[in-house]
mmCIF file of C-alpha atoms in Angstrom:
data_model
loop_
_atom_site.group_PDB
_atom_site.id
_atom_site.type_symbol
_atom_site.label_atom_id
_atom_site.label_comp_id
_atom_site.label_asym_id
_atom_site.label_seq_id
_atom_site.Cartn_x
_atom_site.Cartn_y
_atom_site.Cartn_z
ATOM 1 C CA UNK A 1 63.234 -98.277 -90.645
ATOM 2 C CA UNK A 2 62.895 -102.089 -91.981
ATOM 3 C CA UNK A 3 63.892 -104.803 -89.540
ATOM 4 C CA UNK A 4 66.315 -107.163 -90.911
ATOM 5 C CA UNK A 5 64.837 -110.820 -91.157
ATOM 6 C CA UNK A 6 66.924 -113.837 -90.391
ATOM 7 C CA UNK A 7 67.717 -114.300 -93.851
ATOM 8 C CA UNK A 8 69.215 -110.817 -94.402
ATOM 9 C CA UNK A 9 71.352 -111.164 -91.230
ATOM 10 C CA UNK A 10 72.570 -114.368 -92.518
ATOM 11 C CA UNK A 11 73.442 -113.225 -95.814
ATOM 12 C CA UNK A 12 75.318 -110.539 -94.557
ATOM 13 C CA UNK A 13 77.947 -112.453 -92.684
ATOM 14 C CA UNK A 14 77.548 -115.403 -95.393
ATOM 15 C CA UNK A 15 81.224 -114.548 -97.241
ATOM 16 C CA UNK A 16 82.873 -114.430 -93.484
ATOM 17 C CA UNK A 17 81.257 -117.730 -92.642
ATOM 18 C CA UNK A 18 82.389 -119.313 -96.159
ATOM 19 C CA UNK A 19 85.892 -117.876 -95.499
ATOM 20 C CA UNK A 20 86.316 -119.728 -92.349
ATOM 21 C CA UNK A 21 84.686 -123.018 -93.445
ATOM 22 C CA UNK A 22 86.893 -122.919 -96.700
ATOM 23 C CA UNK A 23 89.863 -122.145 -94.995
ATOM 24 C CA UNK A 24 89.122 -125.048 -92.299
ATOM 25 C CA UNK A 25 88.220 -127.670 -95.000
ATOM 26 C CA UNK A 26 90.084 -126.669 -98.348
ATOM 27 C CA UNK A 27 86.973 -128.097 -100.213
ATOM 28 C CA UNK A 28 84.014 -125.698 -101.674
ATOM 29 C CA UNK A 29 81.318 -128.435 -101.220
ATOM 30 C CA UNK A 30 82.236 -129.258 -97.615
ATOM 31 C CA UNK A 31 82.463 -125.308 -96.823
ATOM 32 C CA UNK A 32 79.105 -124.655 -98.293
ATOM 33 C CA UNK A 33 77.722 -127.789 -96.720
ATOM 34 C CA UNK A 34 78.914 -126.218 -93.318
ATOM 35 C CA UNK A 35 77.394 -122.676 -93.941
ATOM 36 C CA UNK A 36 73.989 -124.469 -94.758
ATOM 37 C CA UNK A 37 74.143 -126.251 -91.725
ATOM 38 C CA UNK A 38 74.813 -123.116 -89.953
ATOM 39 C CA UNK A 39 71.919 -121.452 -91.632
ATOM 40 C CA UNK A 40 69.408 -124.068 -90.573
ATOM 41 C CA UNK A 41 70.432 -123.516 -86.968
ATOM 42 C CA UNK A 42 70.473 -119.671 -87.222
ATOM 43 C CA UNK A 43 66.928 -119.889 -89.017
ATOM 44 C CA UNK A 44 65.601 -122.489 -85.879
ATOM 45 C CA UNK A 45 67.176 -120.278 -83.122
ATOM 46 C CA UNK A 46 65.570 -118.070 -81.018
ATOM 47 C CA UNK A 47 67.478 -115.238 -81.772
ATOM 48 C CA UNK A 48 65.990 -112.653 -79.336
ATOM 49 C CA UNK A 49 69.051 -112.816 -77.124
ATOM 50 C CA UNK A 50 71.733 -113.198 -79.630
ATOM 51 C CA UNK A 51 73.344 -109.464 -79.251
ATOM 52 C CA UNK A 52 76.262 -110.409 -82.000
ATOM 53 C CA UNK A 53 74.858 -112.420 -84.839
ATOM 54 C CA UNK A 54 78.385 -112.513 -86.373
ATOM 55 C CA UNK A 55 80.169 -113.546 -83.374
ATOM 56 C CA UNK A 56 77.295 -116.154 -82.941
ATOM 57 C CA UNK A 57 77.326 -117.508 -86.374
ATOM 58 C CA UNK A 58 81.273 -117.614 -86.603
ATOM 59 C CA UNK A 59 80.993 -119.779 -83.355
ATOM 60 C CA UNK A 60 78.502 -122.164 -84.858
ATOM 61 C CA UNK A 61 80.494 -122.589 -88.335
ATOM 62 C CA UNK A 62 83.631 -123.007 -86.491
ATOM 63 C CA UNK A 63 82.360 -125.714 -84.640
ATOM 64 C CA UNK A 64 80.678 -127.582 -87.485
ATOM 65 C CA UNK A 65 83.748 -127.134 -89.383
ATOM 66 C CA UNK A 66 85.944 -128.844 -86.890
ATOM 67 C CA UNK A 67 83.486 -132.078 -86.709
ATOM 68 C CA UNK A 68 83.503 -132.142 -90.515
ATOM 69 C CA UNK A 69 87.253 -131.787 -90.746
ATOM 70 C CA UNK A 70 87.365 -134.997 -88.398
ATOM 71 C CA UNK A 71 84.931 -136.684 -90.905
ATOM 72 C CA UNK A 72 86.773 -135.890 -93.802
ATOM 73 C CA UNK A 73 90.130 -136.689 -92.867
ATOM 74 C CA UNK A 74 89.399 -140.247 -92.573
ATOM 75 C CA UNK A 75 88.222 -140.135 -96.311
ATOM 76 C CA UNK A 76 91.405 -138.556 -97.118
ATOM 77 C CA UNK A 77 93.337 -141.397 -95.396
ATOM 78 C CA UNK A 78 92.172 -143.597 -98.789
ATOM 79 C CA UNK A 79 92.958 -140.834 -101.129
ATOM 80 C CA UNK A 80 94.564 -142.223 -104.455
ATOM 81 C CA UNK A 81 97.881 -140.153 -105.149
ATOM 82 C CA UNK A 82 98.506 -136.880 -103.601
ATOM 83 C CA UNK A 83 96.081 -134.415 -102.180
ATOM 84 C CA UNK A 84 95.498 -130.810 -103.012
ATOM 85 C CA UNK A 85 93.123 -128.566 -101.823
ATOM 86 C CA UNK A 86 90.069 -127.548 -104.034
ATOM 87 C CA UNK A 87 90.740 -124.713 -106.045
ATOM 88 C CA UNK A 88 88.338 -121.553 -104.910
ATOM 89 C CA UNK A 89 87.666 -118.883 -107.533
ATOM 90 C CA UNK A 90 88.703 -115.735 -106.033
ATOM 91 C CA UNK A 91 88.153 -113.308 -109.151
ATOM 92 C CA UNK A 92 84.212 -113.013 -109.886
ATOM 93 C CA UNK A 93 84.712 -110.178 -112.065
ATOM 94 C CA UNK A 94 81.491 -107.598 -111.808
ATOM 95 C CA UNK A 95 79.183 -110.748 -110.318
ATOM 96 C CA UNK A 96 80.347 -109.659 -106.582
ATOM 97 C CA UNK A 97 79.011 -106.183 -105.984
ATOM 98 C CA UNK A 98 79.983 -105.807 -102.544
ATOM 99 C CA UNK A 99 83.557 -104.643 -101.966
ATOM 100 C CA UNK A 100 83.939 -106.128 -98.527
ATOM 101 C CA UNK A 101 82.857 -109.489 -100.212
ATOM 102 C CA UNK A 102 85.395 -109.002 -102.635
ATOM 103 C CA UNK A 103 88.071 -108.247 -100.567
ATOM 104 C CA UNK A 104 87.330 -111.045 -98.588
ATOM 105 C CA UNK A 105 87.121 -113.648 -101.225
ATOM 106 C CA UNK A 106 90.540 -112.207 -102.563
ATOM 107 C CA UNK A 107 92.183 -112.769 -99.636
ATOM 108 C CA UNK A 108 91.585 -116.526 -99.749
ATOM 109 C CA UNK A 109 94.865 -118.636 -98.622
ATOM 110 C CA UNK A 110 97.215 -120.005 -101.261
ATOM 111 C CA UNK A 111 96.941 -123.560 -102.174
ATOM 112 C CA UNK A 112 100.597 -123.816 -100.831
ATOM 113 C CA UNK A 113 99.111 -122.365 -97.271
ATOM 114 C CA UNK A 114 96.278 -125.039 -97.500
ATOM 115 C CA UNK A 115 98.636 -127.674 -97.721
ATOM 116 C CA UNK A 116 100.360 -126.813 -94.572
ATOM 117 C CA UNK A 117 97.515 -126.513 -92.824
ATOM 118 C CA UNK A 118 96.715 -129.969 -93.209
ATOM 119 C CA UNK A 119 99.361 -130.798 -90.821
ATOM 120 C CA UNK A 120 97.607 -129.333 -88.023
ATOM 121 C CA UNK A 121 94.972 -130.771 -85.810
ATOM 122 C CA UNK A 122 91.545 -129.749 -86.003
ATOM 123 C CA UNK A 123 91.472 -127.332 -83.377
ATOM 124 C CA UNK A 124 94.961 -125.887 -83.838
ATOM 125 C CA UNK A 125 93.711 -125.050 -87.522
ATOM 126 C CA UNK A 126 90.529 -123.321 -86.040
ATOM 127 C CA UNK A 127 92.473 -121.219 -83.839
ATOM 128 C CA UNK A 128 95.127 -120.490 -86.457
ATOM 129 C CA UNK A 129 92.462 -119.527 -89.028
ATOM 130 C CA UNK A 130 90.414 -117.227 -86.551
ATOM 131 C CA UNK A 131 93.411 -115.467 -85.298
ATOM 132 C CA UNK A 132 95.962 -115.256 -88.491
ATOM 133 C CA UNK A 133 93.160 -115.065 -91.091
ATOM 134 C CA UNK A 134 90.394 -112.726 -89.380
ATOM 135 C CA UNK A 135 92.193 -111.396 -86.669
ATOM 136 C CA UNK A 136 90.148 -112.756 -83.591
ATOM 137 C CA UNK A 137 91.524 -112.171 -80.228
ATOM 138 C CA UNK A 138 92.458 -114.963 -78.034
ATOM 139 C CA UNK A 139 89.367 -114.234 -75.637
ATOM 140 C CA UNK A 140 86.789 -114.313 -78.542
ATOM 141 C CA UNK A 141 88.733 -117.657 -80.091
ATOM 142 C CA UNK A 142 88.338 -119.298 -76.457
ATOM 143 C CA UNK A 143 84.726 -118.486 -76.628
ATOM 144 C CA UNK A 144 84.234 -119.715 -80.056
ATOM 145 C CA UNK A 145 85.990 -123.291 -79.028
ATOM 146 C CA UNK A 146 84.771 -123.230 -75.499
ATOM 147 C CA UNK A 147 88.229 -123.362 -74.293
ATOM 148 C CA UNK A 148 90.366 -121.385 -71.718
ATOM 149 C CA UNK A 149 92.345 -118.600 -73.050
ATOM 150 C CA UNK A 150 95.651 -120.168 -72.058
ATOM 151 C CA UNK A 151 94.720 -123.299 -73.863
ATOM 152 C CA UNK A 152 93.967 -121.570 -77.058
ATOM 153 C CA UNK A 153 97.234 -119.441 -76.532
ATOM 154 C CA UNK A 154 99.204 -122.843 -76.504
ATOM 155 C CA UNK A 155 97.073 -124.299 -79.339
ATOM 156 C CA UNK A 156 97.930 -120.853 -81.571
ATOM 157 C CA UNK A 157 101.662 -121.287 -80.686
ATOM 158 C CA UNK A 158 102.021 -124.797 -81.894
ATOM 159 C CA UNK A 159 100.085 -124.026 -84.977
ATOM 160 C CA UNK A 160 102.524 -120.984 -85.934
ATOM 161 C CA UNK A 161 105.330 -123.217 -85.270
ATOM 162 C CA UNK A 162 104.050 -126.116 -87.605
ATOM 163 C CA UNK A 163 103.350 -123.417 -90.341
ATOM 164 C CA UNK A 164 106.366 -121.512 -89.940
ATOM 165 C CA UNK A 165 108.503 -124.971 -90.428
ATOM 166 C CA UNK A 166 106.516 -125.640 -93.286
ATOM 167 C CA UNK A 167 105.189 -122.895 -95.281
ATOM 168 C CA UNK A 168 106.798 -121.277 -98.296
ATOM 169 C CA UNK A 169 109.266 -118.443 -97.128
ATOM 170 C CA UNK A 170 108.469 -115.936 -99.618
ATOM 171 C CA UNK A 171 105.989 -113.384 -101.135
ATOM 172 C CA UNK A 172 105.031 -113.938 -104.721
ATOM 173 C CA UNK A 173 104.899 -110.728 -106.826
ATOM 174 C CA UNK A 174 101.714 -111.245 -108.971
ATOM 175 C CA UNK A 175 103.903 -109.182 -112.069
ATOM 176 C CA UNK A 176 106.698 -112.025 -111.555
ATOM 177 C CA UNK A 177 104.070 -114.809 -111.366
ATOM 178 C CA UNK A 178 102.243 -113.642 -114.590
ATOM 179 C CA UNK A 179 105.768 -113.445 -116.395
ATOM 180 C CA UNK A 180 106.762 -116.839 -115.309
ATOM 181 C CA UNK A 181 103.460 -118.471 -115.955
ATOM 182 C CA UNK A 182 103.475 -117.150 -119.664
ATOM 183 C CA UNK A 183 106.906 -118.174 -120.319
ATOM 184 C CA UNK A 184 106.329 -121.620 -118.449
ATOM 185 C CA UNK A 185 103.223 -122.228 -120.848
ATOM 186 C CA UNK A 186 105.047 -120.996 -123.973
ATOM 187 C CA UNK A 187 107.936 -123.322 -122.967
ATOM 188 C CA UNK A 188 105.733 -126.136 -122.502
ATOM 189 C CA UNK A 189 103.593 -125.718 -125.371
ATOM 190 C CA UNK A 190 106.872 -125.549 -127.816
ATOM 191 C CA UNK A 191 108.124 -128.745 -125.908
ATOM 192 C CA UNK A 192 111.083 -126.559 -124.892
ATOM 193 C CA UNK A 193 112.970 -128.933 -122.062
ATOM 194 C CA UNK A 194 116.084 -126.643 -121.974
ATOM 195 C CA UNK A 195 113.638 -123.544 -121.531
ATOM 196 C CA UNK A 196 111.568 -125.339 -118.728
ATOM 197 C CA UNK A 197 114.773 -126.049 -117.137
ATOM 198 C CA UNK A 198 115.990 -122.362 -117.158
ATOM 199 C CA UNK A 199 112.554 -121.379 -115.522
ATOM 200 C CA UNK A 200 112.484 -124.302 -112.866
ATOM 201 C CA UNK A 201 114.565 -123.921 -109.422
ATOM 202 C CA UNK A 202 116.858 -127.013 -109.095
ATOM 203 C CA UNK A 203 114.631 -128.472 -106.442
ATOM 204 C CA UNK A 204 111.518 -127.693 -108.041
ATOM 205 C CA UNK A 205 108.353 -129.949 -107.308
ATOM 206 C CA UNK A 206 105.198 -130.876 -109.079
ATOM 207 C CA UNK A 207 101.993 -132.268 -107.141
ATOM 208 C CA UNK A 208 99.736 -133.197 -109.328
ATOM 209 C CA UNK A 209 95.924 -134.375 -107.937
ATOM 210 C CA UNK A 210 93.559 -136.580 -109.656
ATOM 211 C CA UNK A 211 92.073 -138.806 -106.847
ATOM 212 C CA UNK A 212 92.743 -141.502 -109.197
ATOM 213 C CA UNK A 213 89.797 -140.194 -111.372
ATOM 214 C CA UNK A 214 92.313 -139.122 -114.372
ATOM 215 C CA UNK A 215 95.656 -139.244 -115.455
ATOM 216 C CA UNK A 216 98.145 -137.593 -113.037
ATOM 217 C CA UNK A 217 101.333 -138.574 -111.467
ATOM 218 C CA UNK A 218 100.589 -140.656 -108.406
ATOM 219 C CA UNK A 219 103.581 -139.354 -106.460
ATOM 220 C CA UNK A 220 105.333 -135.912 -106.008
ATOM 221 C CA UNK A 221 107.814 -135.406 -108.526
ATOM 222 C CA UNK A 222 110.991 -133.739 -107.082
ATOM 223 C CA UNK A 223 113.739 -131.951 -109.060
ATOM 224 C CA UNK A 224 113.760 -129.596 -112.136
ATOM 225 C CA UNK A 225 114.504 -132.522 -114.588
ATOM 226 C CA UNK A 226 111.534 -134.689 -113.399
ATOM 227 C CA UNK A 227 109.535 -131.948 -113.412
ATOM 228 C CA UNK A 228 110.394 -130.419 -116.801
ATOM 229 C CA UNK A 229 110.365 -133.963 -118.309
ATOM 230 C CA UNK A 230 106.878 -134.800 -117.345
ATOM 231 C CA UNK A 231 105.595 -131.270 -118.398
ATOM 232 C CA UNK A 232 107.151 -131.387 -121.913
ATOM 233 C CA UNK A 233 105.706 -135.190 -122.123
ATOM 234 C CA UNK A 234 102.301 -134.229 -121.439
ATOM 235 C CA UNK A 235 101.842 -130.958 -123.496
ATOM 236 C CA UNK A 236 103.265 -132.979 -126.752
ATOM 237 C CA UNK A 237 100.426 -135.323 -126.442
ATOM 238 C CA UNK A 238 97.700 -133.196 -125.867
ATOM 239 C CA UNK A 239 98.176 -129.422 -125.851
ATOM 240 C CA UNK A 240 96.735 -128.940 -129.320
ATOM 241 C CA UNK A 241 93.475 -129.988 -128.288
ATOM 242 C CA UNK A 242 93.469 -127.740 -125.092
ATOM 243 C CA UNK A 243 92.308 -124.418 -124.328
ATOM 244 C CA UNK A 244 94.028 -122.145 -121.715
ATOM 245 C CA UNK A 245 92.456 -119.193 -119.863
ATOM 246 C CA UNK A 246 94.001 -116.973 -116.924
ATOM 247 C CA UNK A 247 92.033 -116.508 -113.849
ATOM 248 C CA UNK A 248 92.458 -115.883 -109.960
ATOM 249 C CA UNK A 249 92.271 -118.712 -107.851
ATOM 250 C CA UNK A 250 92.785 -118.703 -104.132
ATOM 251 C CA UNK A 251 94.120 -115.090 -104.565
ATOM 252 C CA UNK A 252 96.912 -116.060 -107.068
ATOM 253 C CA UNK A 253 97.155 -116.069 -111.012
ATOM 254 C CA UNK A 254 96.125 -119.534 -112.194
ATOM 255 C CA UNK A 255 95.703 -121.448 -115.730
ATOM 256 C CA UNK A 256 92.445 -122.935 -116.228
ATOM 257 C CA UNK A 257 92.835 -126.064 -118.880
ATOM 258 C CA UNK A 258 89.672 -126.324 -120.900
ATOM 259 C CA UNK A 259 89.099 -129.530 -122.981
ATOM 260 C CA UNK A 260 86.121 -129.675 -125.104
ATOM 261 C CA UNK A 261 85.124 -126.312 -123.519
ATOM 262 C CA UNK A 262 84.888 -127.998 -119.958
ATOM 263 C CA UNK A 263 87.305 -127.801 -117.161
ATOM 264 C CA UNK A 264 90.188 -130.172 -117.414
ATOM 265 C CA UNK A 265 92.702 -128.949 -114.724
ATOM 266 C CA UNK A 266 93.926 -125.827 -112.799
ATOM 267 C CA UNK A 267 97.674 -125.041 -113.130
ATOM 268 C CA UNK A 268 99.244 -122.771 -110.519
ATOM 269 C CA UNK A 269 102.900 -121.823 -109.974
ATOM 270 C CA UNK A 270 104.833 -120.958 -106.973
ATOM 271 C CA UNK A 271 107.516 -118.884 -107.729
ATOM 272 C CA UNK A 272 110.589 -117.141 -105.754
ATOM 273 C CA UNK A 273 113.580 -115.667 -106.755
ATOM 274 C CA UNK A 274 112.447 -115.823 -110.489
ATOM 275 C CA UNK A 275 112.176 -119.351 -110.788
ATOM 276 C CA UNK A 276 109.308 -121.707 -110.454
ATOM 277 C CA UNK A 277 109.460 -123.221 -107.201
ATOM 278 C CA UNK A 278 106.461 -125.849 -107.388
ATOM 279 C CA UNK A 279 103.855 -126.616 -109.841
ATOM 280 C CA UNK A 280 100.154 -127.567 -108.533
ATOM 281 C CA UNK A 281 98.019 -129.300 -111.003
ATOM 282 C CA UNK A 282 94.469 -129.998 -109.730
ATOM 283 C CA UNK A 283 92.733 -132.613 -112.283
ATOM 284 C CA UNK A 284 90.161 -134.493 -110.040
ATOM 285 C CA UNK A 285 86.921 -133.604 -111.890
ATOM 286 C CA UNK A 286 85.188 -133.397 -108.622
ATOM 287 C CA UNK A 287 87.213 -130.593 -107.482
ATOM 288 C CA UNK A 288 86.700 -128.643 -110.560
ATOM 289 C CA UNK A 289 82.865 -128.524 -110.480
ATOM 290 C CA UNK A 290 82.684 -125.122 -109.113
ATOM 291 C CA UNK A 291 85.244 -123.681 -111.770
ATOM 292 C CA UNK A 292 83.150 -121.762 -114.460
ATOM 293 C CA UNK A 293 84.049 -122.604 -118.110
ATOM 294 C CA UNK A 294 82.863 -119.121 -119.353
#
């Protein structure tokens, strides 16, 4: 029987490590850097006494992600305009052969929830991710974070309260999201403000992330009228030069907008009760580099 090499073992657990790192950092490049650092430590480690490789690797990755999150939050304080997570494509067609890997990627948290996780401290976020997304017992999380179990339970309680107060209190039906997204795009393309207003909840919001590198609202737009007028104004100027494609981002339907064959933006709608609750638009080109154009 062949003995697994260090590379084989690491690659077996890479999807889990990427899942942890991305949920912690909400940016693909940062998550990949953390996973790469975990690999360097794993490959250099004397692994003879490592009885549970997955547990070891998750511990290393989580601690590295906590350190990286503290660093990037300093950068985000100077971010121009609203900040959104980097979209993470979770529909890879037939390019992800392993069903477990596919399931993990498809289960990636939504943009809305990742935004909420920004309100947590790095330790609270780590506890929340490990417990809620991966189902780790408190005792295991305590070992991963080098904290006592009572301290971890306290962190978990605070995290759940923060997330419960801010996260969307509805589940999105995929068919409903698809229908509303198609109707939203049709109304926007036709410049139909009345049609858009009928689709938007009265308290609808639009959050656009450009990082100051492209054109997008420099503040959150609140209210159906402001959102509708902005969408109509933008599409009137540029819709004929754009190509639209559906894809799955962060486990939900999104629209990839292509300009000249290159990713221009990602649009995703939060919907509930038959209305659009929030429009997310990511236009920062640095957050679109991992989006396939084909």
